[in-house]
mmCIF file of C-alpha atoms and ligand atoms in Angstrom:
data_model
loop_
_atom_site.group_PDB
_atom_site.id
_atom_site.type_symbol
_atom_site.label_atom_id
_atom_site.label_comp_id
_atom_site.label_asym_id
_atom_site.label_seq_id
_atom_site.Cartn_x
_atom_site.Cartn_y
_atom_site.Cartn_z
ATOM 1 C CA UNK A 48 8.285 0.878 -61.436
ATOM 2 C CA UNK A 49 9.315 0.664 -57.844
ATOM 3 C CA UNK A 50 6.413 2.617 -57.043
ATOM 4 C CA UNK A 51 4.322 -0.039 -58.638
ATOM 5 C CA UNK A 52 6.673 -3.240 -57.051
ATOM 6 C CA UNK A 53 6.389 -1.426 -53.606
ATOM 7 C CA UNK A 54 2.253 -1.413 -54.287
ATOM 8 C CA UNK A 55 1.828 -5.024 -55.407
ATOM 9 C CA UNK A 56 3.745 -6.228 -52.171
ATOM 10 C CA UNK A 57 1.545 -3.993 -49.748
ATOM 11 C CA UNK A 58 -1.476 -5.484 -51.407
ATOM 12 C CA UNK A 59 -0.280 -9.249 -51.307
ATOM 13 C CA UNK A 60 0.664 -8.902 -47.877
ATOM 14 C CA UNK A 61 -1.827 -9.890 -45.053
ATOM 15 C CA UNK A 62 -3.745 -6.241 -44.126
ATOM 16 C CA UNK A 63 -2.402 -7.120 -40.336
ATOM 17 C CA UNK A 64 0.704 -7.004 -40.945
ATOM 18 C CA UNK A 65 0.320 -3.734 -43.368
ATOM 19 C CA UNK A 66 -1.730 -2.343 -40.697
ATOM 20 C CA UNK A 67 1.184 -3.203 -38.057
ATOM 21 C CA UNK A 68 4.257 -1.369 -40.065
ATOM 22 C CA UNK A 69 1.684 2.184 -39.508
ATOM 23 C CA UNK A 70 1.397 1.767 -36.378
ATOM 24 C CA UNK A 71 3.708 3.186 -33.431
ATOM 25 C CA UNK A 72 6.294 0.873 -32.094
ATOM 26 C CA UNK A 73 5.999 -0.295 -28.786
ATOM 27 C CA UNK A 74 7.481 1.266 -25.511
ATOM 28 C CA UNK A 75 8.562 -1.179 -23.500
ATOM 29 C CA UNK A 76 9.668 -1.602 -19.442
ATOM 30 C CA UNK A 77 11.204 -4.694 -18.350
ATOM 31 C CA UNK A 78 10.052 -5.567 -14.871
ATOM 32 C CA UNK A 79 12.361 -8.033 -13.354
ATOM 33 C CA UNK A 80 13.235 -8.657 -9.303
ATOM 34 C CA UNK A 81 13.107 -11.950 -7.147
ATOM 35 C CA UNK A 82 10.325 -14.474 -6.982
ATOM 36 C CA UNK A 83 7.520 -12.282 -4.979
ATOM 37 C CA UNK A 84 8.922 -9.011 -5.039
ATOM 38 C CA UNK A 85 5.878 -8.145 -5.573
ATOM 39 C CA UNK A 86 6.196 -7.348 -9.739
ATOM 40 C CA UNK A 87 2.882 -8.458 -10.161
ATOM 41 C CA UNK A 88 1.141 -6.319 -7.378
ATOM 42 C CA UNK A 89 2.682 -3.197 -8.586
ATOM 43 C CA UNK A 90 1.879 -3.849 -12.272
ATOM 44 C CA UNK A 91 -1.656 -4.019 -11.391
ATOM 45 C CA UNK A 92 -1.099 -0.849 -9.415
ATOM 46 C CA UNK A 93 0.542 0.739 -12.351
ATOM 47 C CA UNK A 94 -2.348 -0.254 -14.585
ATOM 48 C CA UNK A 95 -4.797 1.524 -12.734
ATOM 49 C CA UNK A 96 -3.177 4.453 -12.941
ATOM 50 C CA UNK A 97 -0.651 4.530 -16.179
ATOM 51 C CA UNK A 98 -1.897 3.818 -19.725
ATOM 52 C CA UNK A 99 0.522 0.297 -20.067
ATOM 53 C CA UNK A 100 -0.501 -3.293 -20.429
ATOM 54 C CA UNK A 101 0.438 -5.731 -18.614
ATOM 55 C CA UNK A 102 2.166 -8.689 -19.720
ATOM 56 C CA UNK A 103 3.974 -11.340 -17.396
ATOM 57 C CA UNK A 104 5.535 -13.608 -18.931
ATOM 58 C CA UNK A 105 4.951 -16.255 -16.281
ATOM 59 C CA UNK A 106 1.108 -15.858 -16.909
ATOM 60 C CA UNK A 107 1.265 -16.401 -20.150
ATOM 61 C CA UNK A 108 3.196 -19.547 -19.610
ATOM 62 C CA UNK A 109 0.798 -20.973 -17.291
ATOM 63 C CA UNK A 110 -1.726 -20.465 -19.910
ATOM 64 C CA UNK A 111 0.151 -21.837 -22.718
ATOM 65 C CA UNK A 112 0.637 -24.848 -20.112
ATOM 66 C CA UNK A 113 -2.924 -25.085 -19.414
ATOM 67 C CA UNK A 114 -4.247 -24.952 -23.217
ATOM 68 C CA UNK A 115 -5.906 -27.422 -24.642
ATOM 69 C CA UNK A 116 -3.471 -28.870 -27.923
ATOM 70 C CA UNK A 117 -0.709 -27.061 -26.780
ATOM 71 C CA UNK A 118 2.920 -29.290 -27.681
ATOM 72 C CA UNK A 119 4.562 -27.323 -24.943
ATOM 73 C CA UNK A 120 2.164 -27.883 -21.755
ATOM 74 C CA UNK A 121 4.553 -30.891 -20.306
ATOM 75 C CA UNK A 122 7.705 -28.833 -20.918
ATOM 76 C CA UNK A 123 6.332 -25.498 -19.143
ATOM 77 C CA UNK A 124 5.065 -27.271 -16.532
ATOM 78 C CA UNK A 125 8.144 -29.157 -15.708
ATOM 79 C CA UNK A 126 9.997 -25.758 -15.687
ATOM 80 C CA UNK A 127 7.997 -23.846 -13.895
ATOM 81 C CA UNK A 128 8.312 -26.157 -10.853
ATOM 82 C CA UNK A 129 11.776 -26.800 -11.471
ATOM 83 C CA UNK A 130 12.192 -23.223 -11.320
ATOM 84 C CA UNK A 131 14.033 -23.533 -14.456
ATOM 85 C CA UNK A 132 13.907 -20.705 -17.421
ATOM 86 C CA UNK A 133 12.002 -22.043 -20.313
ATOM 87 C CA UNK A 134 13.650 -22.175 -23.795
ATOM 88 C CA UNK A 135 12.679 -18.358 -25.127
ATOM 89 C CA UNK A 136 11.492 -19.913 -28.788
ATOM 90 C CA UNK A 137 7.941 -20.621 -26.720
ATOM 91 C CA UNK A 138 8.335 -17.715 -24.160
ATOM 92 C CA UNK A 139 9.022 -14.731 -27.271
ATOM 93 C CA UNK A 140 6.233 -16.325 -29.131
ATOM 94 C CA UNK A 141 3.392 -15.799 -26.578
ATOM 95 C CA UNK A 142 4.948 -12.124 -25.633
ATOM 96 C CA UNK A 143 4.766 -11.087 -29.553
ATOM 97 C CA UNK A 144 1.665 -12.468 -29.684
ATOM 98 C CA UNK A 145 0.329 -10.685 -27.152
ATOM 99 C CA UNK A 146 1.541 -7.700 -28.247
ATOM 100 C CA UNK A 147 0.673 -8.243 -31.719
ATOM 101 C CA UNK A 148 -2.808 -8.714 -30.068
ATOM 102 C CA UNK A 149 -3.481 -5.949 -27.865
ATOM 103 C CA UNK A 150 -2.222 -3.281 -30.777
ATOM 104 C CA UNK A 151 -4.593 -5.010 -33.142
ATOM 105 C CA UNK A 152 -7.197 -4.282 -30.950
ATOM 106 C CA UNK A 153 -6.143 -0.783 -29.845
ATOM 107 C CA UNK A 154 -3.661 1.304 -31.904
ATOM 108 C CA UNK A 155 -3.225 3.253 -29.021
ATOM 109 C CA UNK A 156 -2.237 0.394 -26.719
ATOM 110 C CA UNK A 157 1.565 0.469 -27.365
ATOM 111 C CA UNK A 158 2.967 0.953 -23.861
ATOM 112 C CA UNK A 159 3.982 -2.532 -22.281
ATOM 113 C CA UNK A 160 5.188 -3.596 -18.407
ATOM 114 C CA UNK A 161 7.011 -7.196 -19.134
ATOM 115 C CA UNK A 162 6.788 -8.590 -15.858
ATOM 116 C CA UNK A 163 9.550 -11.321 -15.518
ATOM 117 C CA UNK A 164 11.217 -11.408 -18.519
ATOM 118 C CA UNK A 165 14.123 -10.963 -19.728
ATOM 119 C CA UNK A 166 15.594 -13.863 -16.662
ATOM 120 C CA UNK A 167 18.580 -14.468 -18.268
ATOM 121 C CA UNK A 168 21.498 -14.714 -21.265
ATOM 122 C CA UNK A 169 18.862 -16.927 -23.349
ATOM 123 C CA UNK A 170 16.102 -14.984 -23.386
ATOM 124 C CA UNK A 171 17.842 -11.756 -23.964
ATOM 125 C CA UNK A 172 19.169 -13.154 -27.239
ATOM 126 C CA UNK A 173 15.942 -14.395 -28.492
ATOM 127 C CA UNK A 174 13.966 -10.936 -27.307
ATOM 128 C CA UNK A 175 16.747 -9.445 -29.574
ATOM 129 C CA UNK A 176 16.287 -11.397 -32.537
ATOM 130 C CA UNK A 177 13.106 -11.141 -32.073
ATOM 131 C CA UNK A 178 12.203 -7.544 -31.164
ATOM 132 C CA UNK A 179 15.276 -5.981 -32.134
ATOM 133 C CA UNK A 180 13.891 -2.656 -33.975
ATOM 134 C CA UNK A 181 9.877 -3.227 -33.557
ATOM 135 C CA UNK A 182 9.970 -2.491 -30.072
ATOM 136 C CA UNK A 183 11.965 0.307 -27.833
ATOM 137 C CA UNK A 184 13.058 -0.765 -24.465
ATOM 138 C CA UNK A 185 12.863 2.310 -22.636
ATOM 139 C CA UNK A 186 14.404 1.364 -19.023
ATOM 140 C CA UNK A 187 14.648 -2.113 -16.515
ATOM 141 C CA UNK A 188 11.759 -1.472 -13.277
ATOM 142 C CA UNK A 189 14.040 -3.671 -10.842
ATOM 143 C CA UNK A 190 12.034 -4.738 -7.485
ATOM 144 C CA UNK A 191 14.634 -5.088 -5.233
ATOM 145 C CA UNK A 192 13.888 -7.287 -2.253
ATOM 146 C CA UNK A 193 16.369 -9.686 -0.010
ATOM 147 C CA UNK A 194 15.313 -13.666 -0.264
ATOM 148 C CA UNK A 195 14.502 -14.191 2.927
ATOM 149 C CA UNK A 196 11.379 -11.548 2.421
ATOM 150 C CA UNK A 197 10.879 -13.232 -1.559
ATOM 151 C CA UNK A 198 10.531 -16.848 0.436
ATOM 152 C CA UNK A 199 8.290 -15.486 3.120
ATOM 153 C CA UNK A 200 6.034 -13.410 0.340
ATOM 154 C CA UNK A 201 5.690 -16.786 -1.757
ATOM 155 C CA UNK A 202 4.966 -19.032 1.073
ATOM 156 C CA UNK A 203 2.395 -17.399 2.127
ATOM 157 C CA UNK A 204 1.276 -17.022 -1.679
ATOM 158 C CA UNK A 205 1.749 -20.655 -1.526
ATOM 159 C CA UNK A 206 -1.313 -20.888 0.588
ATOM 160 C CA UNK A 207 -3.748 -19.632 -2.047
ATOM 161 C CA UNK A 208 -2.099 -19.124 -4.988
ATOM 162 C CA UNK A 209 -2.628 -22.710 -6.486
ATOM 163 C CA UNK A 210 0.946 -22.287 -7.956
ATOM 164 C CA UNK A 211 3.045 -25.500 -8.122
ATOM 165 C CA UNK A 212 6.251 -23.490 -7.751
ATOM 166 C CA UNK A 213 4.960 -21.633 -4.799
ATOM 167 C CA UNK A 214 6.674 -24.278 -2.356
ATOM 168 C CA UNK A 215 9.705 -24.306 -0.680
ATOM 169 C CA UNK A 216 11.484 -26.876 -2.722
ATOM 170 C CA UNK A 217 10.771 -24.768 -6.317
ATOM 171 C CA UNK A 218 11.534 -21.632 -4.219
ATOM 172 C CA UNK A 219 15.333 -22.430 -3.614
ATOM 173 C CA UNK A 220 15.780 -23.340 -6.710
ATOM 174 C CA UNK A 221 13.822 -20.362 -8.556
ATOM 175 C CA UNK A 222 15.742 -17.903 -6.015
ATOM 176 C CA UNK A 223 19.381 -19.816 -7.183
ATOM 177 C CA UNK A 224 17.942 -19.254 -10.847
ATOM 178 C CA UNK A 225 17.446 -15.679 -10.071
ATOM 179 C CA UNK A 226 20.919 -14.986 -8.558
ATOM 180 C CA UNK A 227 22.576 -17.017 -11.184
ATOM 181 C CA UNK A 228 20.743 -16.092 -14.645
ATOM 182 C CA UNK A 229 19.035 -12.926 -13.801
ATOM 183 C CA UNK A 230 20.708 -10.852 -11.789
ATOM 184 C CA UNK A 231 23.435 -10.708 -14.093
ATOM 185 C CA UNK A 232 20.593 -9.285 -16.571
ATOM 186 C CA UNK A 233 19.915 -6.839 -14.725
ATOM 187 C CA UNK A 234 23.514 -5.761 -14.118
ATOM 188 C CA UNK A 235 24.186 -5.708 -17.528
ATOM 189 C CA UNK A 236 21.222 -3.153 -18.026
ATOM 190 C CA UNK A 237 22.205 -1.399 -15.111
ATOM 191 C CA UNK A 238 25.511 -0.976 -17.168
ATOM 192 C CA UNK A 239 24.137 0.972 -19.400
ATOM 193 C CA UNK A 240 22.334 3.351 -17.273
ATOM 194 C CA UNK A 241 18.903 1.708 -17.540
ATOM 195 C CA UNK A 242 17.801 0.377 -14.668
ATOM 196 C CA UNK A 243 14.966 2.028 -12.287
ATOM 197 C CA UNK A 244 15.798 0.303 -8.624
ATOM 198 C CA UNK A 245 12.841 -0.175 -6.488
ATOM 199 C CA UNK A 246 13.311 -1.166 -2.539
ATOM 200 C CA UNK A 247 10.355 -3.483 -2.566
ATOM 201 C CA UNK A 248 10.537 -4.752 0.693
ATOM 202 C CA UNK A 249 8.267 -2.190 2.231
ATOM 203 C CA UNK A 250 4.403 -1.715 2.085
ATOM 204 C CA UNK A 251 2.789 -1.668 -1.422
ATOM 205 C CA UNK A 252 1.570 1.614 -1.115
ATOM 206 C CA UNK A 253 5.504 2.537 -0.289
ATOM 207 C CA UNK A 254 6.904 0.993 -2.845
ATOM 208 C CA UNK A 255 4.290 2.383 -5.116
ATOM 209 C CA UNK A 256 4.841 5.439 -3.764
ATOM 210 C CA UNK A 257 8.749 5.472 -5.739
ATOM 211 C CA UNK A 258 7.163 3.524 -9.156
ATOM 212 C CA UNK A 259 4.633 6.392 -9.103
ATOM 213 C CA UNK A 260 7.866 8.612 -9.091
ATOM 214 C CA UNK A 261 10.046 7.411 -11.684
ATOM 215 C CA UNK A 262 7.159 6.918 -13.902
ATOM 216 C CA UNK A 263 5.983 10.364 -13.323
ATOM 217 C CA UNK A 264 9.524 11.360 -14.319
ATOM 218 C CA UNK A 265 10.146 8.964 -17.367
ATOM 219 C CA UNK A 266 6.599 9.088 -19.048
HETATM 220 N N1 UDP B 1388 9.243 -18.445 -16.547
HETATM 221 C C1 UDP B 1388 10.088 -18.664 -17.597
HETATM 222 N N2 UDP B 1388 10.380 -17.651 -18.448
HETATM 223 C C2 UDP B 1388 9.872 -16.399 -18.282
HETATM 224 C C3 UDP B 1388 9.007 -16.157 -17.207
HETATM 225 C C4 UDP B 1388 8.713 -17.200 -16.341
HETATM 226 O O1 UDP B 1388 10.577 -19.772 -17.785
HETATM 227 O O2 UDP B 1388 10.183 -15.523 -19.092
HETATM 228 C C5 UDP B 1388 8.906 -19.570 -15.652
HETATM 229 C C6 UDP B 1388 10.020 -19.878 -14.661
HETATM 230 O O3 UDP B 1388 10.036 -21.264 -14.432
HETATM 231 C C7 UDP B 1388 9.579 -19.109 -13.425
HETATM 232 C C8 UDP B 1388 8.079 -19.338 -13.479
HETATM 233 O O4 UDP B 1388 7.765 -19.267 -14.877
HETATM 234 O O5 UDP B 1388 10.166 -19.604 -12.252
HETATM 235 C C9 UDP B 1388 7.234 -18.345 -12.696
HETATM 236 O O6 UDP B 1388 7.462 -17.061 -13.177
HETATM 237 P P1 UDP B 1388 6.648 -15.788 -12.606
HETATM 238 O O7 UDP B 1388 7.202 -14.583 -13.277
HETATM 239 O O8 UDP B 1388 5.197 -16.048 -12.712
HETATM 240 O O9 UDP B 1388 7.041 -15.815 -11.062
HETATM 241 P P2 UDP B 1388 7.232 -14.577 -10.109
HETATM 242 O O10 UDP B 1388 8.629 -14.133 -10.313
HETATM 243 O O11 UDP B 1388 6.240 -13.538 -10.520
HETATM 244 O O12 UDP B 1388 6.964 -15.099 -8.742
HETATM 245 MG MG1 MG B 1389 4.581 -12.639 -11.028
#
């Protein structure tokens, strides 16, 4: 009877989602540090050489701002140069999604770098009401890097990188949004013995240097 219950759901349920309850959950690594610590650079770098995918969250705002229809374009793109943390509703939504997405395509595919996300008490919630038990956070990468180099690195972004919060004005007030909502993140993971600490101040090929190390170490 059960049996039979259990078989007339499966079939009445969309064959994604069946597909999706087979398949492996995902590994996750948080990547969080200061505006231009460089999270973005190293994920590439990681990509090359690791078998992860790459999702920052930031990038996938900036295309949810930029789509045509989107309800939310005005609201990103207000945040994003107020250096404010957008409500998580939108930001979880696009991250699942993704997800969701690159799984589909590739069973295989279930090892994810979140670059820039969780930033603070907000979107931790929602990424646990969300995620909580269909994905394993397996440790925080933390790029570690004074402001004074995370100002310099962006400004000089700023010159090419088209970004409307790569300016001095949205940098104070993404690097007070940083020390205020996500450090404390990042503390409370370091609580628990799950933070990875990076100094990303050096070179790229220094830094990568250590990321090649503690992935080497933690698979
Ligand atoms: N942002 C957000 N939620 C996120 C990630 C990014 O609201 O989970 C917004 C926020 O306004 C942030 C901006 O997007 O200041 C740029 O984020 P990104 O990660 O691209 O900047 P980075 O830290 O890499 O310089
Ligand atoms: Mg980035």
């Amino acid at each position: 009877m059960i049996g039979r219950l259990v078989s007339n759901v499966a079939k009445r349920l969309p064959s994604v989602l069946y597909r999706e309850s087979m398949m492996t959950k995902p590994q996750v690594v948080f990547v969080l540090g200061g505006p231009g610590a460089g999270k973005g650079t190293q994920c590439a770098k990681i990509v090359e050489n690791y078998n992860y995918t790459h999702l920052s969250a930031g990038d996938l705002l900036r295309a949810e701002r930029a789509r045509e229809g989107s309800e939310f374009g005005q609201l990103i793109a207000s945040f994003i140069k107020e250096g404010k943390i957008v409500p998580v509703e939108i930001t979880i939504n696009l991250l699942r999604k993704a997800m969701e997405e690159t799984m589909q395509k590739d069973e295989q595919k279930y090892r994810f770098l979140i670059d820039g996300f969780p930033r603070n008490e907000d979107n931790l919630q929602g990424w646990n009401n969300v995620m909580d038990g269909k994905a394993d956070v397996k440790f925080v990468l933390f790029f570690d890097c004074s402001n004074e180099v995370c100002i310099k690195r962006c400004l000089e972004r700023g010159k090419s990188s088209g970004r409307t919060d790569d300016n001095r004005e949205s940098l104070e007030k993404r690097i007070q949004t940083y020390l205020q909502s996500t450090r404390p993140i990042i503390e409370l993971y370091e609580k628990h013995g799950k933070v990875r600490c990076v100094d990303a101040s050096r070179s790229v090929e220094e830094v990568f240097a250590d990321v090649q190390r503690i992935l080497d170490k933690e698979g």
